[in-house]
């Protein structure tokens, strides 16, 4: 547990895993320890004061299966004193009524359990009907939004920009 940031993610078809890898590369592997929920569960999560969590939305606004399985455990955890940044994967064309809902559900759980959320990003550049992953003014997502289905070509730049934003918000050394 030498890296300062724990990055926890789960992925059914590999997209969230790919983004997690890319983000760890951009932040620097010495800064980030990757934890796939399917293999590790929530092991060591309590030992980090800075966390990143990656969650895709599945089945019309539902949690991805590994997150769903660990949800009761998360609901019991204390996140006070922890900074958490989220990224969500979804499909704004195919599932625009539920775009990134799971990221919103995770955000609300973490906030209720005392976490300080950071890493919000603008909704500019996205088109969708509804999302549970919006800030109260509706102008931001409560984390980084990635759409590998419809906007794969934007992903690298979105990850680069967010890595820079987190360097600042997490107060990391470059
Ligand atoms: C059956 C199915 C249901 C989906 N439901 C949603 C949804 O409700 N909201 C959304 O934003 N994306 C939805 N998606 C899109 C996935 O979130 C997207 O493909 C994501 O990149 C998958 O990530 P993963 O490969 O890490 O599991 C759905 C995709 C499929 C195939």
Short mmCIF file of C-alpha atoms and ligand atoms in Angstrom, two decimals:
data_model
loop_
_atom_site.label_atom_id
_atom_site.label_comp_id
_atom_site.label_asym_id
_atom_site.label_seq_id
_atom_site.Cartn_x
_atom_site.Cartn_y
_atom_site.Cartn_z
CA UNK A 1 0.00 0.00 0.00
CA UNK A 2 2.79 2.40 -0.88
CA UNK A 3 0.92 4.37 -3.53
CA UNK A 4 -1.03 7.31 -2.08
CA UNK A 5 -4.17 6.75 -4.19
CA UNK A 6 -6.28 3.61 -4.33
CA UNK A 7 -8.14 3.22 -7.63
CA UNK A 8 -11.07 0.78 -7.34
CA UNK A 9 -13.00 -0.20 -10.45
CA UNK A 10 -15.17 -2.95 -11.90
CA UNK A 11 -15.88 -3.69 -15.52
CA UNK A 12 -18.15 -6.16 -17.31
CA UNK A 13 -16.92 -5.73 -20.89
CA UNK A 14 -13.51 -4.16 -20.22
CA UNK A 15 -14.13 -0.47 -20.94
CA UNK A 16 -13.85 0.76 -17.36
CA UNK A 17 -10.75 -1.41 -16.89
CA UNK A 18 -9.13 0.23 -19.93
CA UNK A 19 -9.89 3.72 -18.63
CA UNK A 20 -8.53 2.78 -15.18
CA UNK A 21 -5.25 1.65 -16.78
CA UNK A 22 -4.97 4.79 -18.87
CA UNK A 23 -5.65 7.01 -15.88
CA UNK A 24 -3.05 5.19 -13.75
CA UNK A 25 -0.53 5.72 -16.57
CA UNK A 26 -1.32 9.43 -16.75
CA UNK A 27 -1.20 9.97 -12.98
CA UNK A 28 1.90 7.80 -12.69
CA UNK A 29 1.96 4.19 -11.49
CA UNK A 30 3.85 5.24 -8.33
CA UNK A 31 0.84 7.38 -7.38
CA UNK A 32 -1.91 4.85 -8.00
CA UNK A 33 -2.62 1.27 -6.91
CA UNK A 34 -5.23 -0.45 -9.10
CA UNK A 35 -7.84 -2.72 -7.48
CA UNK A 36 -10.32 -4.66 -9.62
CA UNK A 37 -13.37 -5.35 -7.44
CA UNK A 38 -13.93 -8.69 -9.17
CA UNK A 39 -10.55 -9.90 -7.87
CA UNK A 40 -9.91 -7.89 -4.70
CA UNK A 41 -13.32 -6.76 -3.46
CA UNK A 42 -12.90 -3.68 -1.27
CA UNK A 43 -9.64 -4.92 0.29
CA UNK A 44 -7.45 -2.13 1.76
CA UNK A 45 -9.95 0.60 0.81
CA UNK A 46 -9.97 1.88 4.38
CA UNK A 47 -6.20 2.46 4.33
CA UNK A 48 -6.32 5.18 1.64
CA UNK A 49 -7.13 8.81 2.34
CA UNK A 50 -7.38 9.47 -1.42
CA UNK A 51 -9.50 7.24 -3.59
CA UNK A 52 -10.62 7.06 -7.21
CA UNK A 53 -13.55 4.81 -8.13
CA UNK A 54 -14.60 3.75 -11.63
CA UNK A 55 -18.15 2.49 -12.26
CA UNK A 56 -20.09 1.69 -15.44
CA UNK A 57 -23.91 1.82 -15.58
CA UNK A 58 -25.76 -1.30 -16.70
CA UNK A 59 -29.33 -2.50 -17.28
CA UNK A 60 -31.20 0.83 -17.53
CA UNK A 61 -29.69 2.85 -14.72
CA UNK A 62 -28.42 0.01 -12.54
CA UNK A 63 -25.11 -0.69 -10.81
CA UNK A 64 -22.60 -2.92 -12.56
CA UNK A 65 -22.70 -6.41 -11.00
CA UNK A 66 -19.50 -6.32 -8.91
CA UNK A 67 -20.40 -2.94 -7.43
CA UNK A 68 -23.90 -4.27 -6.74
CA UNK A 69 -22.53 -7.25 -4.84
CA UNK A 70 -20.29 -5.08 -2.65
CA UNK A 71 -22.88 -2.32 -2.11
CA UNK A 72 -24.02 -3.50 1.38
CA UNK A 73 -20.37 -3.50 2.49
CA UNK A 74 -19.86 0.03 1.14
CA UNK A 75 -22.97 1.22 2.96
CA UNK A 76 -21.33 0.24 6.24
CA UNK A 77 -17.99 1.98 5.61
CA UNK A 78 -16.89 5.31 7.04
CA UNK A 79 -15.43 7.65 4.42
CA UNK A 80 -14.98 10.71 6.62
CA UNK A 81 -11.61 12.37 6.07
CA UNK A 82 -11.28 10.73 2.64
CA UNK A 83 -11.16 12.53 -0.70
CA UNK A 84 -12.87 10.55 -3.45
CA UNK A 85 -13.00 11.23 -7.21
CA UNK A 86 -15.33 9.19 -9.42
CA UNK A 87 -15.39 8.26 -13.07
CA UNK A 88 -18.35 6.72 -14.80
CA UNK A 89 -18.85 4.90 -18.09
CA UNK A 90 -22.08 4.93 -20.01
CA UNK A 91 -23.71 5.24 -23.41
CA UNK A 92 -25.45 8.58 -23.98
CA UNK A 93 -27.06 7.51 -27.30
CA UNK A 94 -28.22 4.00 -26.42
CA UNK A 95 -29.16 4.73 -22.78
CA UNK A 96 -29.65 8.51 -22.69
CA UNK A 97 -32.43 8.36 -20.10
CA UNK A 98 -30.12 6.69 -17.60
CA UNK A 99 -26.76 8.14 -18.63
CA UNK A 100 -24.11 7.37 -15.98
CA UNK A 101 -26.75 6.80 -13.29
CA UNK A 102 -24.53 4.37 -11.37
CA UNK A 103 -21.90 7.09 -10.85
CA UNK A 104 -24.63 9.25 -9.31
CA UNK A 105 -25.75 6.43 -7.01
CA UNK A 106 -22.16 5.88 -5.86
CA UNK A 107 -21.66 9.61 -5.34
CA UNK A 108 -24.73 9.82 -3.10
CA UNK A 109 -23.72 6.81 -1.04
CA UNK A 110 -20.19 8.14 -0.48
CA UNK A 111 -21.41 11.60 0.44
CA UNK A 112 -23.83 10.12 2.97
CA UNK A 113 -20.94 8.12 4.46
CA UNK A 114 -18.83 11.27 4.98
CA UNK A 115 -16.57 11.39 1.89
CA UNK A 116 -15.36 14.63 0.34
CA UNK A 117 -16.10 14.29 -3.38
CA UNK A 118 -13.92 16.01 -5.98
CA UNK A 119 -13.15 15.75 -9.69
CA UNK A 120 -16.44 17.15 -11.03
CA UNK A 121 -16.46 17.94 -14.77
CA UNK A 122 -18.60 19.96 -17.19
CA UNK A 123 -21.49 18.38 -19.09
CA UNK A 124 -20.38 20.31 -22.21
CA UNK A 125 -19.87 17.96 -25.15
CA UNK A 126 -22.48 15.42 -24.04
CA UNK A 127 -26.09 14.96 -25.18
CA UNK A 128 -28.47 12.91 -23.05
CA UNK A 129 -31.99 13.03 -21.65
CA UNK A 130 -31.44 12.42 -17.97
CA UNK A 131 -28.72 11.43 -15.53
CA UNK A 132 -28.49 10.82 -11.78
CA UNK A 133 -24.81 11.82 -11.99
CA UNK A 134 -25.36 15.58 -12.11
CA UNK A 135 -24.35 18.27 -9.63
CA UNK A 136 -27.20 20.20 -7.98
CA UNK A 137 -27.02 23.01 -10.57
CA UNK A 138 -27.15 20.44 -13.40
CA UNK A 139 -24.05 21.89 -15.08
CA UNK A 140 -21.52 19.27 -14.03
CA UNK A 141 -21.15 15.54 -13.74
CA UNK A 142 -20.13 14.43 -10.26
CA UNK A 143 -16.96 12.93 -11.72
CA UNK A 144 -15.35 12.22 -15.10
CA UNK A 145 -17.83 11.07 -17.76
CA UNK A 146 -16.65 8.60 -20.40
CA UNK A 147 -18.66 7.20 -23.32
CA UNK A 148 -16.67 4.50 -25.07
CA UNK A 149 -19.68 3.47 -27.15
CA UNK A 150 -20.34 6.83 -28.82
CA UNK A 151 -17.30 9.02 -28.15
CA UNK A 152 -14.28 6.73 -27.97
CA UNK A 153 -12.24 9.36 -29.79
CA UNK A 154 -12.65 11.80 -26.89
CA UNK A 155 -11.55 9.45 -24.15
CA UNK A 156 -7.81 10.03 -24.16
CA UNK A 157 -8.15 13.80 -23.94
CA UNK A 158 -10.82 13.54 -21.24
CA UNK A 159 -8.53 11.30 -19.17
CA UNK A 160 -5.54 13.63 -19.72
CA UNK A 161 -7.54 16.66 -18.60
CA UNK A 162 -8.96 14.89 -15.57
CA UNK A 163 -5.53 13.61 -14.52
CA UNK A 164 -4.31 17.22 -14.55
CA UNK A 165 -7.37 18.32 -12.58
CA UNK A 166 -6.78 15.60 -9.96
CA UNK A 167 -3.07 16.45 -9.63
CA UNK A 168 -4.33 19.80 -8.44
CA UNK A 169 -7.33 18.71 -6.36
CA UNK A 170 -5.44 15.83 -4.71
CA UNK A 171 -2.38 18.08 -4.24
CA UNK A 172 -0.03 15.54 -5.83
CA UNK A 173 3.60 16.15 -6.71
CA UNK A 174 4.18 16.13 -10.45
C1 LIG B 1 -27.42 -4.13 -21.73
C2 LIG B 1 -26.71 -2.82 -21.52
C3 LIG B 1 -27.28 -1.89 -20.65
C4 LIG B 1 -26.67 -0.64 -20.45
N1 LIG B 1 -27.29 0.30 -19.64
C5 LIG B 1 -26.75 1.54 -19.55
C6 LIG B 1 -27.43 2.56 -18.79
O1 LIG B 1 -28.48 2.38 -18.22
N2 LIG B 1 -26.84 3.80 -18.73
C7 LIG B 1 -25.66 4.09 -19.37
O2 LIG B 1 -25.18 5.23 -19.29
N3 LIG B 1 -25.00 3.11 -20.08
C8 LIG B 1 -25.51 1.88 -20.19
N4 LIG B 1 -24.85 0.91 -20.90
C9 LIG B 1 -23.56 1.21 -21.52
C10 LIG B 1 -22.37 0.74 -20.68
O3 LIG B 1 -22.30 1.43 -19.46
C11 LIG B 1 -21.07 1.01 -21.46
O4 LIG B 1 -21.02 0.15 -22.59
C12 LIG B 1 -19.81 0.86 -20.64
O5 LIG B 1 -18.71 1.32 -21.39
C13 LIG B 1 -19.57 -0.55 -20.19
O6 LIG B 1 -18.47 -0.55 -19.31
P1 LIG B 1 -17.69 -1.90 -18.93
O7 LIG B 1 -17.13 -2.46 -20.22
O8 LIG B 1 -16.58 -1.44 -18.03
O9 LIG B 1 -18.63 -2.81 -18.25
C14 LIG B 1 -25.44 -0.34 -21.10
C15 LIG B 1 -24.88 -1.30 -21.95
C16 LIG B 1 -25.50 -2.51 -22.17
C17 LIG B 1 -24.87 -3.48 -23.13
#
